[in-house]
Amino acid sequence: MLSVIKDVNTYELKDELWCGALDTLEAITHDNKSQELMDILQEMYPEPVDITTINDLLWFDSDFIFEQLNMIDEVEKPFNM
């Protein structure tokens, strides 16, 4: 198996992500929190990590990321009856 490690900034990360992760990144970029996201990712993953891990974090754990970035408005609220 070929393993490739690539350093990316926020703009380059956008080209590597897919599906829901792109929506999360777009919301983060819109709120000017891109550098904060990169800081969080570097703290979470001090060693090289594959892009699928990052994509899945941004896609499936977007609420966690939004909370870490104090973007509470982006976290879906439960439906109240």
PDB file of N, CA and C in Angstrom:
ATOM      1  N   MET A   1       0.836  -1.166   0.000  1.00  0.00           N
ATOM      2  CA  MET A   1       0.000   0.000   0.000  1.00  0.00           C
ATOM      3  C   MET A   1       0.891   1.243   0.000  1.00  0.00           C
ATOM      4  N   LEU A   2       0.510   2.216  -0.780  1.00  0.00           N
ATOM      5  CA  LEU A   2       1.215   3.492  -0.852  1.00  0.00           C
ATOM      6  C   LEU A   2       0.608   4.445   0.154  1.00  0.00           C
ATOM      7  N   SER A   3       1.423   5.025   0.990  1.00  0.00           N
ATOM      8  CA  SER A   3       0.967   5.992   1.973  1.00  0.00           C
ATOM      9  C   SER A   3       1.536   7.349   1.619  1.00  0.00           C
ATOM     10  N   VAL A   4       0.648   8.336   1.477  1.00  0.00           N
ATOM     11  CA  VAL A   4       1.060   9.680   1.103  1.00  0.00           C
ATOM     12  C   VAL A   4       0.635  10.645   2.204  1.00  0.00           C
ATOM     13  N   ILE A   5       1.566  11.461   2.650  1.00  0.00           N
ATOM     14  CA  ILE A   5       1.268  12.473   3.648  1.00  0.00           C
ATOM     15  C   ILE A   5       1.382  13.821   2.966  1.00  0.00           C
ATOM     16  N   LYS A   6       0.375  14.658   3.200  1.00  0.00           N
ATOM     17  CA  LYS A   6       0.321  15.953   2.533  1.00  0.00           C
ATOM     18  C   LYS A   6      -0.056  17.021   3.543  1.00  0.00           C
ATOM     19  N   ASP A   7       0.732  18.061   3.622  1.00  0.00           N
ATOM     20  CA  ASP A   7       0.383  19.207   4.455  1.00  0.00           C
ATOM     21  C   ASP A   7      -0.620  20.052   3.691  1.00  0.00           C
ATOM     22  N   VAL A   8      -1.692  20.464   4.380  1.00  0.00           N
ATOM     23  CA  VAL A   8      -2.710  21.292   3.724  1.00  0.00           C
ATOM     24  C   VAL A   8      -3.095  22.449   4.624  1.00  0.00           C
ATOM     25  N   ASN A   9      -3.506  23.535   3.977  1.00  0.00           N
ATOM     26  CA  ASN A   9      -4.127  24.626   4.722  1.00  0.00           C
ATOM     27  C   ASN A   9      -5.638  24.494   4.505  1.00  0.00           C
ATOM     28  N   THR A  10      -6.392  25.421   5.022  1.00  0.00           N
ATOM     29  CA  THR A  10      -7.851  25.328   4.933  1.00  0.00           C
ATOM     30  C   THR A  10      -8.342  25.287   3.492  1.00  0.00           C
ATOM     31  N   TYR A  11      -7.739  26.101   2.635  1.00  0.00           N
ATOM     32  CA  TYR A  11      -8.191  26.156   1.245  1.00  0.00           C
ATOM     33  C   TYR A  11      -7.887  24.857   0.515  1.00  0.00           C
ATOM     34  N   GLU A  12      -6.744  24.271   0.780  1.00  0.00           N
ATOM     35  CA  GLU A  12      -6.389  22.999   0.156  1.00  0.00           C
ATOM     36  C   GLU A  12      -7.217  21.856   0.736  1.00  0.00           C
ATOM     37  N   LEU A  13      -7.573  21.963   2.007  1.00  0.00           N
ATOM     38  CA  LEU A  13      -8.390  20.938   2.642  1.00  0.00           C
ATOM     39  C   LEU A  13      -9.730  20.810   1.931  1.00  0.00           C
ATOM     40  N   LYS A  14     -10.271  21.923   1.498  1.00  0.00           N
ATOM     41  CA  LYS A  14     -11.558  21.919   0.789  1.00  0.00           C
ATOM     42  C   LYS A  14     -11.516  21.013  -0.440  1.00  0.00           C
ATOM     43  N   ASP A  15     -10.387  20.981  -1.132  1.00  0.00           N
ATOM     44  CA  ASP A  15     -10.259  20.150  -2.326  1.00  0.00           C
ATOM     45  C   ASP A  15     -10.172  18.660  -2.002  1.00  0.00           C
ATOM     46  N   GLU A  16      -9.888  18.344  -0.749  1.00  0.00           N
ATOM     47  CA  GLU A  16      -9.700  16.952  -0.346  1.00  0.00           C
ATOM     48  C   GLU A  16     -10.956  16.327   0.273  1.00  0.00           C
ATOM     49  N   LEU A  17     -11.908  17.143   0.706  1.00  0.00           N
ATOM     50  CA  LEU A  17     -13.087  16.654   1.420  1.00  0.00           C
ATOM     51  C   LEU A  17     -14.237  16.348   0.476  1.00  0.00           C
ATOM     52  N   TRP A  18     -15.237  15.656   0.992  1.00  0.00           N
ATOM     53  CA  TRP A  18     -16.411  15.328   0.192  1.00  0.00           C
ATOM     54  C   TRP A  18     -17.656  15.293   1.078  1.00  0.00           C
ATOM     55  N   CYS A  19     -18.803  15.331   0.442  1.00  0.00           N
ATOM     56  CA  CYS A  19     -20.142  15.237   1.050  1.00  0.00           C
ATOM     57  C   CYS A  19     -20.331  16.201   2.212  1.00  0.00           C
ATOM     58  N   GLY A  20     -20.830  15.708   3.346  1.00  0.00           N
ATOM     59  CA  GLY A  20     -21.181  16.547   4.478  1.00  0.00           C
ATOM     60  C   GLY A  20     -20.016  17.311   5.074  1.00  0.00           C
ATOM     61  N   ALA A  21     -18.808  16.795   4.922  1.00  0.00           N
ATOM     62  CA  ALA A  21     -17.633  17.496   5.445  1.00  0.00           C
ATOM     63  C   ALA A  21     -17.453  18.840   4.746  1.00  0.00           C
ATOM     64  N   LEU A  22     -17.791  18.899   3.476  1.00  0.00           N
ATOM     65  CA  LEU A  22     -17.706  20.163   2.742  1.00  0.00           C
ATOM     66  C   LEU A  22     -18.691  21.190   3.299  1.00  0.00           C
ATOM     67  N   ASP A  23     -19.887  20.734   3.662  1.00  0.00           N
ATOM     68  CA  ASP A  23     -20.882  21.641   4.252  1.00  0.00           C
ATOM     69  C   ASP A  23     -20.376  22.198   5.580  1.00  0.00           C
ATOM     70  N   THR A  24     -19.783  21.333   6.381  1.00  0.00           N
ATOM     71  CA  THR A  24     -19.235  21.767   7.666  1.00  0.00           C
ATOM     72  C   THR A  24     -18.129  22.784   7.454  1.00  0.00           C
ATOM     73  N   LEU A  25     -17.217  22.484   6.538  1.00  0.00           N
ATOM     74  CA  LEU A  25     -16.112  23.399   6.275  1.00  0.00           C
ATOM     75  C   LEU A  25     -16.623  24.731   5.730  1.00  0.00           C
ATOM     76  N   GLU A  26     -17.647  24.695   4.906  1.00  0.00           N
ATOM     77  CA  GLU A  26     -18.219  25.936   4.360  1.00  0.00           C
ATOM     78  C   GLU A  26     -18.790  26.811   5.476  1.00  0.00           C
ATOM     79  N   ALA A  27     -19.501  26.203   6.419  1.00  0.00           N
ATOM     80  CA  ALA A  27     -20.057  26.962   7.544  1.00  0.00           C
ATOM     81  C   ALA A  27     -18.939  27.560   8.398  1.00  0.00           C
ATOM     82  N   ILE A  28     -17.886  26.793   8.612  1.00  0.00           N
ATOM     83  CA  ILE A  28     -16.746  27.259   9.404  1.00  0.00           C
ATOM     84  C   ILE A  28     -16.050  28.415   8.696  1.00  0.00           C
ATOM     85  N   THR A  29     -15.850  28.291   7.406  1.00  0.00           N
ATOM     86  CA  THR A  29     -15.215  29.344   6.623  1.00  0.00           C
ATOM     87  C   THR A  29     -16.079  30.606   6.622  1.00  0.00           C
ATOM     88  N   HIS A  30     -17.371  30.426   6.480  1.00  0.00           N
ATOM     89  CA  HIS A  30     -18.304  31.558   6.476  1.00  0.00           C
ATOM     90  C   HIS A  30     -18.220  32.349   7.778  1.00  0.00           C
ATOM     91  N   ASP A  31     -17.993  31.653   8.884  1.00  0.00           N
ATOM     92  CA  ASP A  31     -17.887  32.312  10.200  1.00  0.00           C
ATOM     93  C   ASP A  31     -16.457  32.732  10.532  1.00  0.00           C
ATOM     94  N   ASN A  32     -15.577  32.671   9.545  1.00  0.00           N
ATOM     95  CA  ASN A  32     -14.176  33.073   9.733  1.00  0.00           C
ATOM     96  C   ASN A  32     -13.490  32.319  10.871  1.00  0.00           C
ATOM     97  N   LYS A  33     -13.737  31.021  10.941  1.00  0.00           N
ATOM     98  CA  LYS A  33     -13.157  30.185  11.992  1.00  0.00           C
ATOM     99  C   LYS A  33     -12.180  29.154  11.428  1.00  0.00           C
ATOM    100  N   SER A  34     -11.711  29.372  10.211  1.00  0.00           N
ATOM    101  CA  SER A  34     -10.847  28.392   9.549  1.00  0.00           C
ATOM    102  C   SER A  34      -9.567  28.124  10.322  1.00  0.00           C
ATOM    103  N   GLN A  35      -8.918  29.181  10.781  1.00  0.00           N
ATOM    104  CA  GLN A  35      -7.654  28.979  11.507  1.00  0.00           C
ATOM    105  C   GLN A  35      -7.904  28.263  12.828  1.00  0.00           C
ATOM    106  N   GLU A  36      -9.009  28.575  13.476  1.00  0.00           N
ATOM    107  CA  GLU A  36      -9.349  27.887  14.722  1.00  0.00           C
ATOM    108  C   GLU A  36      -9.584  26.399  14.467  1.00  0.00           C
ATOM    109  N   LEU A  37     -10.236  26.077  13.339  1.00  0.00           N
ATOM    110  CA  LEU A  37     -10.435  24.678  12.975  1.00  0.00           C
ATOM    111  C   LEU A  37      -9.092  23.984  12.798  1.00  0.00           C
ATOM    112  N   MET A  38      -8.191  24.615  12.064  1.00  0.00           N
ATOM    113  CA  MET A  38      -6.881  24.004  11.826  1.00  0.00           C
ATOM    114  C   MET A  38      -6.136  23.788  13.147  1.00  0.00           C
ATOM    115  N   ASP A  39      -6.263  24.734  14.071  1.00  0.00           N
ATOM    116  CA  ASP A  39      -5.631  24.594  15.382  1.00  0.00           C
ATOM    117  C   ASP A  39      -6.202  23.391  16.140  1.00  0.00           C
ATOM    118  N   ILE A  40      -7.516  23.246  16.092  1.00  0.00           N
ATOM    119  CA  ILE A  40      -8.176  22.113  16.758  1.00  0.00           C
ATOM    120  C   ILE A  40      -7.723  20.795  16.137  1.00  0.00           C
ATOM    121  N   LEU A  41      -7.701  20.735  14.811  1.00  0.00           N
ATOM    122  CA  LEU A  41      -7.283  19.500  14.141  1.00  0.00           C
ATOM    123  C   LEU A  41      -5.837  19.157  14.474  1.00  0.00           C
ATOM    124  N   GLN A  42      -4.970  20.143  14.513  1.00  0.00           N
ATOM    125  CA  GLN A  42      -3.569  19.883  14.851  1.00  0.00           C
ATOM    126  C   GLN A  42      -3.434  19.401  16.288  1.00  0.00           C
ATOM    127  N   GLU A  43      -4.267  19.914  17.165  1.00  0.00           N
ATOM    128  CA  GLU A  43      -4.232  19.470  18.555  1.00  0.00           C
ATOM    129  C   GLU A  43      -4.767  18.042  18.679  1.00  0.00           C
ATOM    130  N   MET A  44      -5.839  17.743  17.956  1.00  0.00           N
ATOM    131  CA  MET A  44      -6.432  16.411  18.010  1.00  0.00           C
ATOM    132  C   MET A  44      -5.545  15.354  17.371  1.00  0.00           C
ATOM    133  N   TYR A  45      -4.847  15.745  16.310  1.00  0.00           N
ATOM    134  CA  TYR A  45      -4.035  14.811  15.542  1.00  0.00           C
ATOM    135  C   TYR A  45      -2.607  15.337  15.423  1.00  0.00           C
ATOM    136  N   PRO A  46      -1.816  15.199  16.481  1.00  0.00           N
ATOM    137  CA  PRO A  46      -0.434  15.693  16.413  1.00  0.00           C
ATOM    138  C   PRO A  46       0.435  14.886  15.438  1.00  0.00           C
ATOM    139  N   GLU A  47       0.037  13.665  15.173  1.00  0.00           N
ATOM    140  CA  GLU A  47       0.732  12.814  14.200  1.00  0.00           C
ATOM    141  C   GLU A  47      -0.044  12.862  12.884  1.00  0.00           C
ATOM    142  N   PRO A  48       0.604  12.554  11.775  1.00  0.00           N
ATOM    143  CA  PRO A  48      -0.109  12.545  10.483  1.00  0.00           C
ATOM    144  C   PRO A  48      -1.358  11.664  10.535  1.00  0.00           C
ATOM    145  N   VAL A  49      -2.372  12.122   9.853  1.00  0.00           N
ATOM    146  CA  VAL A  49      -3.662  11.430   9.828  1.00  0.00           C
ATOM    147  C   VAL A  49      -4.161  11.406   8.389  1.00  0.00           C
ATOM    148  N   ASP A  50      -4.921  10.376   8.052  1.00  0.00           N
ATOM    149  CA  ASP A  50      -5.414  10.287   6.674  1.00  0.00           C
ATOM    150  C   ASP A  50      -6.636  11.179   6.492  1.00  0.00           C
ATOM    151  N   ILE A  51      -6.871  11.561   5.267  1.00  0.00           N
ATOM    152  CA  ILE A  51      -7.936  12.509   4.935  1.00  0.00           C
ATOM    153  C   ILE A  51      -9.316  11.945   5.250  1.00  0.00           C
ATOM    154  N   THR A  52      -9.487  10.638   5.183  1.00  0.00           N
ATOM    155  CA  THR A  52     -10.787  10.041   5.499  1.00  0.00           C
ATOM    156  C   THR A  52     -11.154  10.284   6.954  1.00  0.00           C
ATOM    157  N   THR A  53     -10.181  10.239   7.838  1.00  0.00           N
ATOM    158  CA  THR A  53     -10.428  10.517   9.255  1.00  0.00           C
ATOM    159  C   THR A  53     -10.903  11.948   9.446  1.00  0.00           C
ATOM    160  N   ILE A  54     -10.241  12.884   8.779  1.00  0.00           N
ATOM    161  CA  ILE A  54     -10.637  14.287   8.877  1.00  0.00           C
ATOM    162  C   ILE A  54     -12.016  14.488   8.259  1.00  0.00           C
ATOM    163  N   ASN A  55     -12.243  13.903   7.098  1.00  0.00           N
ATOM    164  CA  ASN A  55     -13.537  14.023   6.434  1.00  0.00           C
ATOM    165  C   ASN A  55     -14.654  13.498   7.331  1.00  0.00           C
ATOM    166  N   ASP A  56     -14.441  12.317   7.914  1.00  0.00           N
ATOM    167  CA  ASP A  56     -15.475  11.720   8.756  1.00  0.00           C
ATOM    168  C   ASP A  56     -15.726  12.549  10.012  1.00  0.00           C
ATOM    169  N   LEU A  57     -14.690  13.120  10.575  1.00  0.00           N
ATOM    170  CA  LEU A  57     -14.861  13.990  11.741  1.00  0.00           C
ATOM    171  C   LEU A  57     -15.724  15.195  11.386  1.00  0.00           C
ATOM    172  N   LEU A  58     -15.403  15.856  10.293  1.00  0.00           N
ATOM    173  CA  LEU A  58     -16.162  17.044   9.884  1.00  0.00           C
ATOM    174  C   LEU A  58     -17.572  16.706   9.418  1.00  0.00           C
ATOM    175  N   TRP A  59     -17.754  15.517   8.873  1.00  0.00           N
ATOM    176  CA  TRP A  59     -19.055  15.115   8.363  1.00  0.00           C
ATOM    177  C   TRP A  59     -19.957  14.590   9.485  1.00  0.00           C
ATOM    178  N   PHE A  60     -19.475  13.591  10.207  1.00  0.00           N
ATOM    179  CA  PHE A  60     -20.327  12.892  11.165  1.00  0.00           C
ATOM    180  C   PHE A  60     -20.271  13.461  12.578  1.00  0.00           C
ATOM    181  N   ASP A  61     -19.245  14.225  12.883  1.00  0.00           N
ATOM    182  CA  ASP A  61     -19.113  14.829  14.209  1.00  0.00           C
ATOM    183  C   ASP A  61     -19.087  16.353  14.103  1.00  0.00           C
ATOM    184  N   SER A  62     -19.855  16.882  13.175  1.00  0.00           N
ATOM    185  CA  SER A  62     -19.870  18.327  12.959  1.00  0.00           C
ATOM    186  C   SER A  62     -20.350  19.077  14.202  1.00  0.00           C
ATOM    187  N   ASP A  63     -21.317  18.518  14.944  1.00  0.00           N
ATOM    188  CA  ASP A  63     -21.790  19.188  16.154  1.00  0.00           C
ATOM    189  C   ASP A  63     -20.641  19.390  17.138  1.00  0.00           C
ATOM    190  N   PHE A  64     -19.796  18.384  17.301  1.00  0.00           N
ATOM    191  CA  PHE A  64     -18.639  18.491  18.183  1.00  0.00           C
ATOM    192  C   PHE A  64     -17.718  19.615  17.709  1.00  0.00           C
ATOM    193  N   ILE A  65     -17.456  19.655  16.418  1.00  0.00           N
ATOM    194  CA  ILE A  65     -16.572  20.692  15.863  1.00  0.00           C
ATOM    195  C   ILE A  65     -17.195  22.073  16.051  1.00  0.00           C
ATOM    196  N   PHE A  66     -18.480  22.210  15.754  1.00  0.00           N
ATOM    197  CA  PHE A  66     -19.148  23.498  15.932  1.00  0.00           C
ATOM    198  C   PHE A  66     -19.093  23.948  17.396  1.00  0.00           C
ATOM    199  N   GLU A  67     -19.273  23.015  18.314  1.00  0.00           N
ATOM    200  CA  GLU A  67     -19.193  23.362  19.729  1.00  0.00           C
ATOM    201  C   GLU A  67     -17.783  23.821  20.099  1.00  0.00           C
ATOM    202  N   GLN A  68     -16.772  23.134  19.582  1.00  0.00           N
ATOM    203  CA  GLN A  68     -15.395  23.513  19.867  1.00  0.00           C
ATOM    204  C   GLN A  68     -15.078  24.914  19.339  1.00  0.00           C
ATOM    205  N   LEU A  69     -15.741  25.288  18.262  1.00  0.00           N
ATOM    206  CA  LEU A  69     -15.524  26.592  17.635  1.00  0.00           C
ATOM    207  C   LEU A  69     -16.514  27.653  18.129  1.00  0.00           C
ATOM    208  N   ASN A  70     -17.298  27.287  19.137  1.00  0.00           N
ATOM    209  CA  ASN A  70     -18.326  28.195  19.672  1.00  0.00           C
ATOM    210  C   ASN A  70     -19.299  28.652  18.592  1.00  0.00           C
ATOM    211  N   MET A  71     -19.650  27.743  17.727  1.00  0.00           N
ATOM    212  CA  MET A  71     -20.634  28.011  16.675  1.00  0.00           C
ATOM    213  C   MET A  71     -21.939  27.319  17.051  1.00  0.00           C
ATOM    214  N   ILE A  72     -22.458  27.644  18.193  1.00  0.00           N
ATOM    215  CA  ILE A  72     -23.617  26.964  18.746  1.00  0.00           C
ATOM    216  C   ILE A  72     -24.829  27.068  17.819  1.00  0.00           C
ATOM    217  N   ASP A  73     -24.963  28.161  17.078  1.00  0.00           N
ATOM    218  CA  ASP A  73     -26.092  28.319  16.159  1.00  0.00           C
ATOM    219  C   ASP A  73     -26.101  27.252  15.073  1.00  0.00           C
ATOM    220  N   GLU A  74     -24.940  26.668  14.778  1.00  0.00           N
ATOM    221  CA  GLU A  74     -24.855  25.659  13.730  1.00  0.00           C
ATOM    222  C   GLU A  74     -25.264  24.272  14.215  1.00  0.00           C
ATOM    223  N   VAL A  75     -25.267  24.077  15.531  1.00  0.00           N
ATOM    224  CA  VAL A  75     -25.628  22.769  16.101  1.00  0.00           C
ATOM    225  C   VAL A  75     -27.136  22.609  15.992  1.00  0.00           C
ATOM    226  N   GLU A  76     -27.544  21.500  15.411  1.00  0.00           N
ATOM    227  CA  GLU A  76     -28.977  21.260  15.261  1.00  0.00           C
ATOM    228  C   GLU A  76     -29.623  21.112  16.638  1.00  0.00           C
ATOM    229  N   LYS A  77     -30.733  21.791  16.814  1.00  0.00           N
ATOM    230  CA  LYS A  77     -31.493  21.694  18.049  1.00  0.00           C
ATOM    231  C   LYS A  77     -32.484  20.550  17.924  1.00  0.00           C
ATOM    232  N   PRO A  78     -32.717  19.802  19.013  1.00  0.00           N
ATOM    233  CA  PRO A  78     -33.716  18.724  18.942  1.00  0.00           C
ATOM    234  C   PRO A  78     -35.111  19.291  18.692  1.00  0.00           C
ATOM    235  N   PHE A  79     -35.919  18.530  18.018  1.00  0.00           N
ATOM    236  CA  PHE A  79     -37.295  18.933  17.726  1.00  0.00           C
ATOM    237  C   PHE A  79     -38.107  18.900  19.012  1.00  0.00           C
ATOM    238  N   ASN A  80     -38.743  20.011  19.346  1.00  0.00           N
ATOM    239  CA  ASN A  80     -39.592  20.087  20.537  1.00  0.00           C
ATOM    240  C   ASN A  80     -41.044  20.022  20.130  1.00  0.00           C
ATOM    241  N   MET A  81     -41.792  19.214  20.815  1.00  0.00           N
ATOM    242  CA  MET A  81     -43.216  19.071  20.529  1.00  0.00           C
ATOM    243  C   MET A  81     -44.019  19.999  21.404  1.00  0.00           C
TER     244      MET A  81
END
